[in-house]
mmCIF file of C-alpha atoms in Angstrom:
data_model
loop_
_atom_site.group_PDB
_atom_site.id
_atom_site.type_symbol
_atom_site.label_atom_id
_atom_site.label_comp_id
_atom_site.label_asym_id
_atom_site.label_seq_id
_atom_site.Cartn_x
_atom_site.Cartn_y
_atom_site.Cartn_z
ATOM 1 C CA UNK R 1 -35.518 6.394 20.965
ATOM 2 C CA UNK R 2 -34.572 6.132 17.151
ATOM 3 C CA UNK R 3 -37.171 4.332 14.992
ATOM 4 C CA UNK R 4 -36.468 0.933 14.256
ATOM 5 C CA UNK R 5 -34.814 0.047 10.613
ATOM 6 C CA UNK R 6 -36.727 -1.689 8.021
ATOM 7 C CA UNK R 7 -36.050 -3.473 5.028
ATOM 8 C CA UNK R 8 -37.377 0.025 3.298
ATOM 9 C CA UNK R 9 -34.758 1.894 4.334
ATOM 10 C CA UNK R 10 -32.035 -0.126 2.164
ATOM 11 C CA UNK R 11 -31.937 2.628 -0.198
ATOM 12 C CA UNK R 12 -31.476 5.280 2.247
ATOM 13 C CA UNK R 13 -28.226 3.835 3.877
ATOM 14 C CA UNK R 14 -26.508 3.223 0.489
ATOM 15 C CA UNK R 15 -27.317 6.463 -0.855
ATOM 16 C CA UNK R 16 -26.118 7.585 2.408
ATOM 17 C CA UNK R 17 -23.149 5.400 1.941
ATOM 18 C CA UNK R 18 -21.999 6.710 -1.395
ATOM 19 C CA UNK R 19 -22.595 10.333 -0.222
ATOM 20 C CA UNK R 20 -19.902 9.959 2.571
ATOM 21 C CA UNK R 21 -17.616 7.901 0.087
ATOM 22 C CA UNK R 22 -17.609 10.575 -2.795
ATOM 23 C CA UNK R 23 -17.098 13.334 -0.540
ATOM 24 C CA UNK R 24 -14.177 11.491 1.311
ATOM 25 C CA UNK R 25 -12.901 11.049 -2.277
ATOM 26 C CA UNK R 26 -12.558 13.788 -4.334
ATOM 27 C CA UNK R 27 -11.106 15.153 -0.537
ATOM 28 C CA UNK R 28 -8.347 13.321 -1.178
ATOM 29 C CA UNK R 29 -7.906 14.154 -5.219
ATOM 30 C CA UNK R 30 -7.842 17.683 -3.139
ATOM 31 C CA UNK R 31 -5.396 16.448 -0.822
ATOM 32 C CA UNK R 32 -3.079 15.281 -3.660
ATOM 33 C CA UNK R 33 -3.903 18.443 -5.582
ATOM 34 C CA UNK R 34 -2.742 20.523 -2.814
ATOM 35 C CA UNK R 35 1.205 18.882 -1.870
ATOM 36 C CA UNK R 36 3.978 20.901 -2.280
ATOM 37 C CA UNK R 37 7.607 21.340 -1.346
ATOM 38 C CA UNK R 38 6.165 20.996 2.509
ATOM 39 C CA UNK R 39 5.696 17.715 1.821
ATOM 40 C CA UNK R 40 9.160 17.269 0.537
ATOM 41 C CA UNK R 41 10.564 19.427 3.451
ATOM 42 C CA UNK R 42 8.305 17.067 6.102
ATOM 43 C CA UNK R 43 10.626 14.028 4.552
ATOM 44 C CA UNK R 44 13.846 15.573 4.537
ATOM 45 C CA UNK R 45 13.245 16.593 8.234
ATOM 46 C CA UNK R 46 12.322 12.783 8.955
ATOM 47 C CA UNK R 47 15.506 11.523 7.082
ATOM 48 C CA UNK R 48 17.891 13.749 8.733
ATOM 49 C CA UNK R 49 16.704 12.666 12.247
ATOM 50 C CA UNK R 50 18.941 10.411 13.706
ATOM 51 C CA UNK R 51 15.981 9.182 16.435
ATOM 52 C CA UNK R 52 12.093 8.634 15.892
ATOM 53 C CA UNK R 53 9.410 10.032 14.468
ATOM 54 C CA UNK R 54 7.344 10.765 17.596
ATOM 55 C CA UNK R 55 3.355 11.297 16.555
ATOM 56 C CA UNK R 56 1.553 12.786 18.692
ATOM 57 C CA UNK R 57 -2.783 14.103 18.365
ATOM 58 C CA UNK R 58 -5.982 14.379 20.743
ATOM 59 C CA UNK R 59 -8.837 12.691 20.031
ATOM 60 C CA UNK R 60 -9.378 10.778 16.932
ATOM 61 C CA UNK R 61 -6.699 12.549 15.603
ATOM 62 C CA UNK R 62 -4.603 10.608 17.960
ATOM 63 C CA UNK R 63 -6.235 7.435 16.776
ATOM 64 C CA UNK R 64 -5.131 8.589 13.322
ATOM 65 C CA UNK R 65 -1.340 9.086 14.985
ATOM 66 C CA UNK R 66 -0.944 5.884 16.567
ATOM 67 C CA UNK R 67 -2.055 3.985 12.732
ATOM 68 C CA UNK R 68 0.610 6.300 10.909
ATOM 69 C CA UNK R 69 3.460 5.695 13.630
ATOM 70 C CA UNK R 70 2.458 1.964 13.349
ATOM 71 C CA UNK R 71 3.059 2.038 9.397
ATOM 72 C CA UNK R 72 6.449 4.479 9.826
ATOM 73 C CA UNK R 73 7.743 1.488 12.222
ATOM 74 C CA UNK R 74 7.037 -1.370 9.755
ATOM 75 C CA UNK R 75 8.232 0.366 6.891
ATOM 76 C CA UNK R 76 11.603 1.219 8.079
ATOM 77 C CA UNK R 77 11.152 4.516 9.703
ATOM 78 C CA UNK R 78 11.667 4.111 13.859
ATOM 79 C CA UNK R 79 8.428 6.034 14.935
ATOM 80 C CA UNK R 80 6.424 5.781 18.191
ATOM 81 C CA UNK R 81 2.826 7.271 19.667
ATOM 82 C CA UNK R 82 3.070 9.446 22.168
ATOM 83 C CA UNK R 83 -0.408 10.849 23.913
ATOM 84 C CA UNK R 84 -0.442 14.526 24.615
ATOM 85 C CA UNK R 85 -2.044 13.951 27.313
ATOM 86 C CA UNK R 86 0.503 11.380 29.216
ATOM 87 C CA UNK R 87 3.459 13.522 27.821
ATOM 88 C CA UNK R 88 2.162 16.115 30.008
ATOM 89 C CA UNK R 89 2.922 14.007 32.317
ATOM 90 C CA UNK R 90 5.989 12.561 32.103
ATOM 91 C CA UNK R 91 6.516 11.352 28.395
ATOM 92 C CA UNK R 92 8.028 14.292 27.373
ATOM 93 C CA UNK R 93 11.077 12.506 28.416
ATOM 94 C CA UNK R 94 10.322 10.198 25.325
ATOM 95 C CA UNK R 95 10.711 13.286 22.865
ATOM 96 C CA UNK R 96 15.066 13.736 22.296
ATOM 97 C CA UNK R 97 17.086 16.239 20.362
ATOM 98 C CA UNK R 98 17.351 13.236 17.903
ATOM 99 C CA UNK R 99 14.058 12.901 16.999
ATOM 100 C CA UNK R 100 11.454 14.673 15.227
ATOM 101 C CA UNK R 101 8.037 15.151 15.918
ATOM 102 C CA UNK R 102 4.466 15.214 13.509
ATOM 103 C CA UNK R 103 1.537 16.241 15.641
ATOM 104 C CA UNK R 104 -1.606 16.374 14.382
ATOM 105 C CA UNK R 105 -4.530 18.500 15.062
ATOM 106 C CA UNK R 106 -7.480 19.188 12.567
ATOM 107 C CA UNK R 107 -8.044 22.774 13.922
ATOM 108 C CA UNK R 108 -4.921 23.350 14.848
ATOM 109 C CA UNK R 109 -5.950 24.627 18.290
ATOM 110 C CA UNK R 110 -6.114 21.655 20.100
ATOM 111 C CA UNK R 111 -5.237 22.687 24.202
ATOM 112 C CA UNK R 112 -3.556 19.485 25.090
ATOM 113 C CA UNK R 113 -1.047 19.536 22.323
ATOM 114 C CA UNK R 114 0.399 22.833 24.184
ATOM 115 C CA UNK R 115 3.501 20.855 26.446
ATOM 116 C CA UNK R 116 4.360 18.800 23.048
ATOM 117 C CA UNK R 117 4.691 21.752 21.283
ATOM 118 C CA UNK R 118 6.491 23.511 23.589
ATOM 119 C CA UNK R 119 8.850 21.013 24.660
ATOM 120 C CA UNK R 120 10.189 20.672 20.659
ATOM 121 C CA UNK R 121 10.548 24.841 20.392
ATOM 122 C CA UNK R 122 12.370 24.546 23.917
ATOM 123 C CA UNK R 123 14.861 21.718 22.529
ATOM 124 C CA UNK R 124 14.715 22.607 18.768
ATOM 125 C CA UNK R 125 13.196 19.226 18.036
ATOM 126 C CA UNK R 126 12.157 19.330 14.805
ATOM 127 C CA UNK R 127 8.682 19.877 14.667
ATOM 128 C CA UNK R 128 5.873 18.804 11.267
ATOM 129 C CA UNK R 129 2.447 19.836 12.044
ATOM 130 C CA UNK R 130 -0.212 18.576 10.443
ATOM 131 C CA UNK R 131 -3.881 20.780 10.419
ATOM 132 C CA UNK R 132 -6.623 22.296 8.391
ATOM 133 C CA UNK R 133 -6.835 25.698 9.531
ATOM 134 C CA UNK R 134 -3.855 27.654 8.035
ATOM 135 C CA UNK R 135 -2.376 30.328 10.374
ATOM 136 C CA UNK R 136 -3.139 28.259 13.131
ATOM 137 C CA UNK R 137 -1.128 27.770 16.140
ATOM 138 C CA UNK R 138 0.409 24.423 15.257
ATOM 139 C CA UNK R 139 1.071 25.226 11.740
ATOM 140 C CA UNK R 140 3.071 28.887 12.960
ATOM 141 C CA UNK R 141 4.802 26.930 15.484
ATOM 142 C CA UNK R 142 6.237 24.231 13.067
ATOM 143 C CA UNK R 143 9.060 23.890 11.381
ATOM 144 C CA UNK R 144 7.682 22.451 8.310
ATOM 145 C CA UNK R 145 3.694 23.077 8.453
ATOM 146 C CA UNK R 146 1.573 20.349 6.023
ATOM 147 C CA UNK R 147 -1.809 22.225 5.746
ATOM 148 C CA UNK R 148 -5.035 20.467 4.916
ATOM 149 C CA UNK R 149 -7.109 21.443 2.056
ATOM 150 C CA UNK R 150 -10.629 22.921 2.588
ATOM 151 C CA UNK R 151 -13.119 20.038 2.517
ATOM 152 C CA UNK R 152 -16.515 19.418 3.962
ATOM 153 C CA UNK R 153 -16.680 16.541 6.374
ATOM 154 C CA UNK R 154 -18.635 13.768 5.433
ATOM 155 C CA UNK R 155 -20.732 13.580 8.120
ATOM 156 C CA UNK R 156 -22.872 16.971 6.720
ATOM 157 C CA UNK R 157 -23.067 18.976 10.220
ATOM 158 C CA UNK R 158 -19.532 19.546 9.670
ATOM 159 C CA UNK R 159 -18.864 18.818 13.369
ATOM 160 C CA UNK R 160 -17.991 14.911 12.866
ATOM 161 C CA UNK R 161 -14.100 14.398 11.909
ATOM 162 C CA UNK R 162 -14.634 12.196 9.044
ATOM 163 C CA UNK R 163 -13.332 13.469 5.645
ATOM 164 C CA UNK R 164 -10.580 15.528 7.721
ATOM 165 C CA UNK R 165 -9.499 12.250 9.376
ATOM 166 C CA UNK R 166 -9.397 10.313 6.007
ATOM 167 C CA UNK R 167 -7.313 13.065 4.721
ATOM 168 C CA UNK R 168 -4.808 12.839 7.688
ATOM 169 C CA UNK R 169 -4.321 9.265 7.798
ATOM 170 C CA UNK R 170 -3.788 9.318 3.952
ATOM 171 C CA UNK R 171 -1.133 11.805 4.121
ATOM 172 C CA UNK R 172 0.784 9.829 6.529
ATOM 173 C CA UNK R 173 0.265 6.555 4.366
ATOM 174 C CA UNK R 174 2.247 9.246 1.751
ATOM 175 C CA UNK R 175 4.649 9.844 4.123
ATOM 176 C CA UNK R 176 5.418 6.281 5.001
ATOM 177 C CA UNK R 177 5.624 5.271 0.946
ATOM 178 C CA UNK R 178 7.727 8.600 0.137
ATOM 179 C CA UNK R 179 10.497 6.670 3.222
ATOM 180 C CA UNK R 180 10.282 3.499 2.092
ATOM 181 C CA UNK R 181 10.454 3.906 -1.641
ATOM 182 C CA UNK R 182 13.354 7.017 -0.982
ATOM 183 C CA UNK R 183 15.020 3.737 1.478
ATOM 184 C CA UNK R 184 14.509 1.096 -1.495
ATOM 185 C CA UNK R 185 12.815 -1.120 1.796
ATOM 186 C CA UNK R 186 12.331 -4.809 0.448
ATOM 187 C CA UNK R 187 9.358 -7.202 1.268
ATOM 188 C CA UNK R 188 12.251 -8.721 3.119
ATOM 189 C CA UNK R 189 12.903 -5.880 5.148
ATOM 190 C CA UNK R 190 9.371 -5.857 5.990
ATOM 191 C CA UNK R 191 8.814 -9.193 7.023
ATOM 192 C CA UNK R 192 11.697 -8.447 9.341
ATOM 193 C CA UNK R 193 9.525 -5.899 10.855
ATOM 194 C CA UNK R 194 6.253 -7.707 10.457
ATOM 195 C CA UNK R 195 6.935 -11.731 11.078
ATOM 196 C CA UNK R 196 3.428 -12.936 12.069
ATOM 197 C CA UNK R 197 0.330 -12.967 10.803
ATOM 198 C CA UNK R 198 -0.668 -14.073 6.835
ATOM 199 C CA UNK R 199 1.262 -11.114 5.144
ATOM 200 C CA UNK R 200 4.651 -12.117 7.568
ATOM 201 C CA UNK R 201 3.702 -16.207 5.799
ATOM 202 C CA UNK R 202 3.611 -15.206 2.649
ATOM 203 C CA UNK R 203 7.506 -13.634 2.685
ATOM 204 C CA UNK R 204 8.623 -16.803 4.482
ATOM 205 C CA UNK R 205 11.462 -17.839 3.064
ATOM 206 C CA UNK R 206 12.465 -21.401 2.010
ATOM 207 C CA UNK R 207 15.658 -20.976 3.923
ATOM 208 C CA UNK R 208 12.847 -20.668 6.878
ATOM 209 C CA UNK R 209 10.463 -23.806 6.540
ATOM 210 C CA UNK R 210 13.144 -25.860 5.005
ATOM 211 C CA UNK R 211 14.050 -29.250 6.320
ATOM 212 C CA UNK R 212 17.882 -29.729 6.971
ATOM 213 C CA UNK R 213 17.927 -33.476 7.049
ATOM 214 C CA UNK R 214 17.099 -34.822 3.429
ATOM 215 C CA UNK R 215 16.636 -37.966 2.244
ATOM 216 C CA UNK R 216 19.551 -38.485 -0.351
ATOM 217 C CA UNK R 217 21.379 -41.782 -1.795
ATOM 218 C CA UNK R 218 23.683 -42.124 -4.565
ATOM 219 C CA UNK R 219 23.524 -43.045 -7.949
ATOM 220 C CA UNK R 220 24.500 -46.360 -7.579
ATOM 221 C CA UNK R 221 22.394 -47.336 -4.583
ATOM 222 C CA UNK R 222 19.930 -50.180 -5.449
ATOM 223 C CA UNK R 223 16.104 -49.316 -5.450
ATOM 224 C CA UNK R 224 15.298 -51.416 -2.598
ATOM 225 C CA UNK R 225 17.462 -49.553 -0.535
ATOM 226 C CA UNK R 226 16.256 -46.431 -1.732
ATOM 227 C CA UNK R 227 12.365 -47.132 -1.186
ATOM 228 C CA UNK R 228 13.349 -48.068 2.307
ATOM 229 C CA UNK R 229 14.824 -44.276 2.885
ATOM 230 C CA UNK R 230 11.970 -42.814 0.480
ATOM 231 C CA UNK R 231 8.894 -44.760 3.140
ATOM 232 C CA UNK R 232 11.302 -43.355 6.325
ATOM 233 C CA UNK R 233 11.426 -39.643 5.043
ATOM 234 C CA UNK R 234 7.495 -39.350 4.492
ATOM 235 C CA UNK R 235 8.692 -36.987 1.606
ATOM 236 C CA UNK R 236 7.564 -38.575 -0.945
ATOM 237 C CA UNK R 237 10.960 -38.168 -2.838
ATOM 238 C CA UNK R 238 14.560 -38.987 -2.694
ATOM 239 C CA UNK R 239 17.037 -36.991 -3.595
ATOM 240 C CA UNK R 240 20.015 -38.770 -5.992
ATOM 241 C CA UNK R 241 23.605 -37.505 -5.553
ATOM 242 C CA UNK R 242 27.142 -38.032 -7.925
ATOM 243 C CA UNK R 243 30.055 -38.769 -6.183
ATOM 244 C CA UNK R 244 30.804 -35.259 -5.495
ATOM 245 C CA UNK R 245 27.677 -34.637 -3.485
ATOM 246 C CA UNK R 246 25.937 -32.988 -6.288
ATOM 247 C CA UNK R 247 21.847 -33.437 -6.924
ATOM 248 C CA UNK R 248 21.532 -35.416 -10.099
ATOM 249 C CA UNK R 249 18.248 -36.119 -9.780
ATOM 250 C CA UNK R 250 15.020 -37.112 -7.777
ATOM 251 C CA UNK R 251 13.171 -40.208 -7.437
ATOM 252 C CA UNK R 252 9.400 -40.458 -6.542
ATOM 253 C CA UNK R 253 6.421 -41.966 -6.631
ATOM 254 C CA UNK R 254 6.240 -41.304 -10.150
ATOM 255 C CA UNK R 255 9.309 -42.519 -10.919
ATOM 256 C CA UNK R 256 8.735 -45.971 -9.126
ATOM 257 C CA UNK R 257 5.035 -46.771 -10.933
ATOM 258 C CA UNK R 258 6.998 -46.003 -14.032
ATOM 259 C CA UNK R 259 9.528 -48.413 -13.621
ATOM 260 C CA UNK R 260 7.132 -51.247 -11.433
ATOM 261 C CA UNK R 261 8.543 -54.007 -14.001
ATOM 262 C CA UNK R 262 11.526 -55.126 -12.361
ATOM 263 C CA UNK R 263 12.303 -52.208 -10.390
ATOM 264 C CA UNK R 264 14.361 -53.776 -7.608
ATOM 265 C CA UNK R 265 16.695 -54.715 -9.905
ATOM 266 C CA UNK R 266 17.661 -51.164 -10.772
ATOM 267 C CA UNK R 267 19.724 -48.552 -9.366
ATOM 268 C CA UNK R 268 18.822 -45.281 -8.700
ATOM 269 C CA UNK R 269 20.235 -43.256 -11.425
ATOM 270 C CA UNK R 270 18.412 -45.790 -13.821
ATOM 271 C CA UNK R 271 14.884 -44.929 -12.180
ATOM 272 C CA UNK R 272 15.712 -41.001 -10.742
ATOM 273 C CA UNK R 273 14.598 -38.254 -12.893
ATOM 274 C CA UNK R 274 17.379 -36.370 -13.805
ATOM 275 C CA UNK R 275 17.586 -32.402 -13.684
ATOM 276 C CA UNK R 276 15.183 -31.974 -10.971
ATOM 277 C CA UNK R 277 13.181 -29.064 -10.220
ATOM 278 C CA UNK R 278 15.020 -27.021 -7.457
ATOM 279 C CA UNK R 279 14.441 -23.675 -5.632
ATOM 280 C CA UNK R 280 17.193 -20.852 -3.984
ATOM 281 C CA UNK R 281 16.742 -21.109 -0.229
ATOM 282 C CA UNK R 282 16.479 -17.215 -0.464
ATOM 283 C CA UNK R 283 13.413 -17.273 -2.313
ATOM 284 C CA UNK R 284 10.565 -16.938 -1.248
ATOM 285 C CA UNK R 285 8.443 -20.232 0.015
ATOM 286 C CA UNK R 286 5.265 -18.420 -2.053
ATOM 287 C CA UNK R 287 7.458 -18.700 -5.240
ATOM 288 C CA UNK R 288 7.958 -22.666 -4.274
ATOM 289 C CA UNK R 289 4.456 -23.489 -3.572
ATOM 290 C CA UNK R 290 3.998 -22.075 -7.238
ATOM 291 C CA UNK R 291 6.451 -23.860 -8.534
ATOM 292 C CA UNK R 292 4.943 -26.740 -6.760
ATOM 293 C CA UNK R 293 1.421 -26.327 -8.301
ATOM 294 C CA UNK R 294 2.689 -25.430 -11.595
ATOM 295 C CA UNK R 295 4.246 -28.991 -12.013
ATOM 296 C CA UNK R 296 2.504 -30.999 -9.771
ATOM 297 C CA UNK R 297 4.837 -31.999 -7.044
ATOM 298 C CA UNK R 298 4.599 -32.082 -3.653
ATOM 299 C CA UNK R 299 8.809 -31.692 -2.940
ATOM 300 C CA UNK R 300 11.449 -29.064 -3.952
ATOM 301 C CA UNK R 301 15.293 -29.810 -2.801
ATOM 302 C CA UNK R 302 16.568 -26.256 -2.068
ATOM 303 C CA UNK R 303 20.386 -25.690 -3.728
ATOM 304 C CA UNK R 304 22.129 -22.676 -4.145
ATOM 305 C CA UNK R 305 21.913 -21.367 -7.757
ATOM 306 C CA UNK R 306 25.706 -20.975 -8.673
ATOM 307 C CA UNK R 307 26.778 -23.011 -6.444
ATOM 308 C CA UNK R 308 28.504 -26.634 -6.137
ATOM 309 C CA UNK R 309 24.986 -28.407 -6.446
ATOM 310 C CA UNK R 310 24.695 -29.604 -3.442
ATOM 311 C CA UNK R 311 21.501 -29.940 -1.739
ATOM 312 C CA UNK R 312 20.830 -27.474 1.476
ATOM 313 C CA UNK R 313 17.682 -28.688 2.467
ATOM 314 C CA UNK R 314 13.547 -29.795 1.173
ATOM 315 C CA UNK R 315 10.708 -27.995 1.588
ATOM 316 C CA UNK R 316 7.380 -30.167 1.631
ATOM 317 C CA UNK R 317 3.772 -28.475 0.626
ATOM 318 C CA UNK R 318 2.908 -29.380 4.091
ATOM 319 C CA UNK R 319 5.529 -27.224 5.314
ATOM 320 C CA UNK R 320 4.410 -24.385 3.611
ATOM 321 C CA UNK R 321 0.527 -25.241 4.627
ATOM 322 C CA UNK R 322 1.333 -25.216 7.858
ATOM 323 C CA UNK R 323 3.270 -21.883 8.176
ATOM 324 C CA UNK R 324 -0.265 -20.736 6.272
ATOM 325 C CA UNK R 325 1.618 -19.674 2.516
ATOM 326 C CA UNK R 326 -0.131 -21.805 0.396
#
């Protein structure tokens, strides 16, 4: 049985800590170091490909695979896991002509990667392969070979994948930034691939949380008209249109304690505040929150910039609260 930690030992992990950090790290200065015009081959290959990136590895280098297929996917490069194992089995059917395939394998030897790596010389499926050891028999089998610089592991037996697994899943994070940058992919485009969570809030648009039905009246309506339709929205603001539908201008409940000495007998283009603050309904709802908290209002009508003026829609702080951007 292992001893039991103590509060004496504090030192010991950290220094342990750091050891494994600064090795993994000045790996990867290696790993940059070391790219070449197999790198730039490896994303040609994946550009031509009219199918996936399949990823395929044993082991943890399979655990490594199934992270850098999940980052090709989001970043707009169709990519999909397949085990080695399971393809023996029947998956190979996944693996097309139209696809290429990046199989990983630290030594390069790795038995179950065999069928995979026959099945892409037997249908000239373009094949990356990703290992340490060069002259292996991944990297002499494929058709662009990415070799691994020499690097101790971190884990000082040398038996542990740890610095070779931080170098794997790094190069595939290069990979996957080389696509998207090469395929000019937006934070739109990846909020099309990645909707939930806090990351798909925060590239909500306001064309997304927006409410359709505003509360507008014209210029000339009286006040007490208008804070009848101001208490039913529960906006907090009323938007003031011209004749030709166009926003003029907003009245709130700033407006109204300004104008508290005979305000009923106003109208209100006398009480509105004119030129309103107002937000694209293609931006984002993160740039309307801060133009929100910048000036201390709770309301933005959404209108089209070039456009007639005409209000699309209002987006409430709550709205953007609850959808978890602000």
């Amino acid at each position: 049985m292992s001893p039991t930690a103590t509060t004496d030992d504090s030192d010991t992990f950290l220094a342990t800590a750091r050891r494994v950090i600064g090795i993994e790290a000045r790996a990867l200065d290696l790993l940059g170091e070391s790219l070449d015009e197999s790198f730039a081959a490896a994303l040609r290959l994946i550009l031509k490909a009219r199918g996936r990136v399949v990823v395929s590895g044993m082991g943890k280098s399979g655990h490594v695979g199934r992270k850098i297929a999940a980052t090709l996917a989001s970043t707009g490069t169709p990519a999909q896991f397949v085990h080695p194992a399971e393809a023996s089995h029947g998956d190979l059917g996944m693996v097309t002509p139209d696809d290429v395939a990046l199989v990983l394998s630290n030594s390069g030897e790795t038995p179950e990667l065999a069928d995979i790596i026959a099945h892409t010389r037997r249908f000239a499926i373009p094949l990356i392969g990703v290992a340490s050891r060069e002259g292996s028999t991944l990297l002499r089998q494929s058709d662009v070979a990415l070799l691994l610089p020499k690097a101790e592991e971190a884990c000082g037996t040398g038996v542990v994948p740890t610095t070779s697994t931080t170098m794997t899943l790094a190069l595939g994070d290069a990979l996957a930034v080389a696509l998207m940058e090469h395929r000019q992919f937006t934070p739109e485009d990846f909020r099309t691939y990645h909707p939930g969570g806090k990351l798909g809030a925060r590239l909500s648009r306001v064309a997304d949380l927006m409410h359709h039905e505003m509360p507008l009246v014209p210029e000339s309506q009286p006040m007490g008209e208008v804070l009848i339709t101001m208490s039913q929205s529960g906006f907090g603001a009323v938007g003031v249109t011209d004749a030709t539908g166009r926003l003029t201008g907003v009245v709130t409940d700033g407006d109204l304690r300004r104008h508290l000495d005979g305000l009923l007998s106003h109208s209100a283009a006398e009480v509105m505040t004119r030129n309103p603050r107002t937000i694209a309904p293609g931006a984002l709802a993160e740039a309307a929150v801060k133009v929100m908290n910048e000036f201390k209002i709770t309301s933005l009508f959404a209108v089209e910039p070039g456009g007639d003026g005409r209000p699309l829609g209002i987006l409430h702080i709550h709205d953007c609260l609850r959808a978890g951007v602000a």
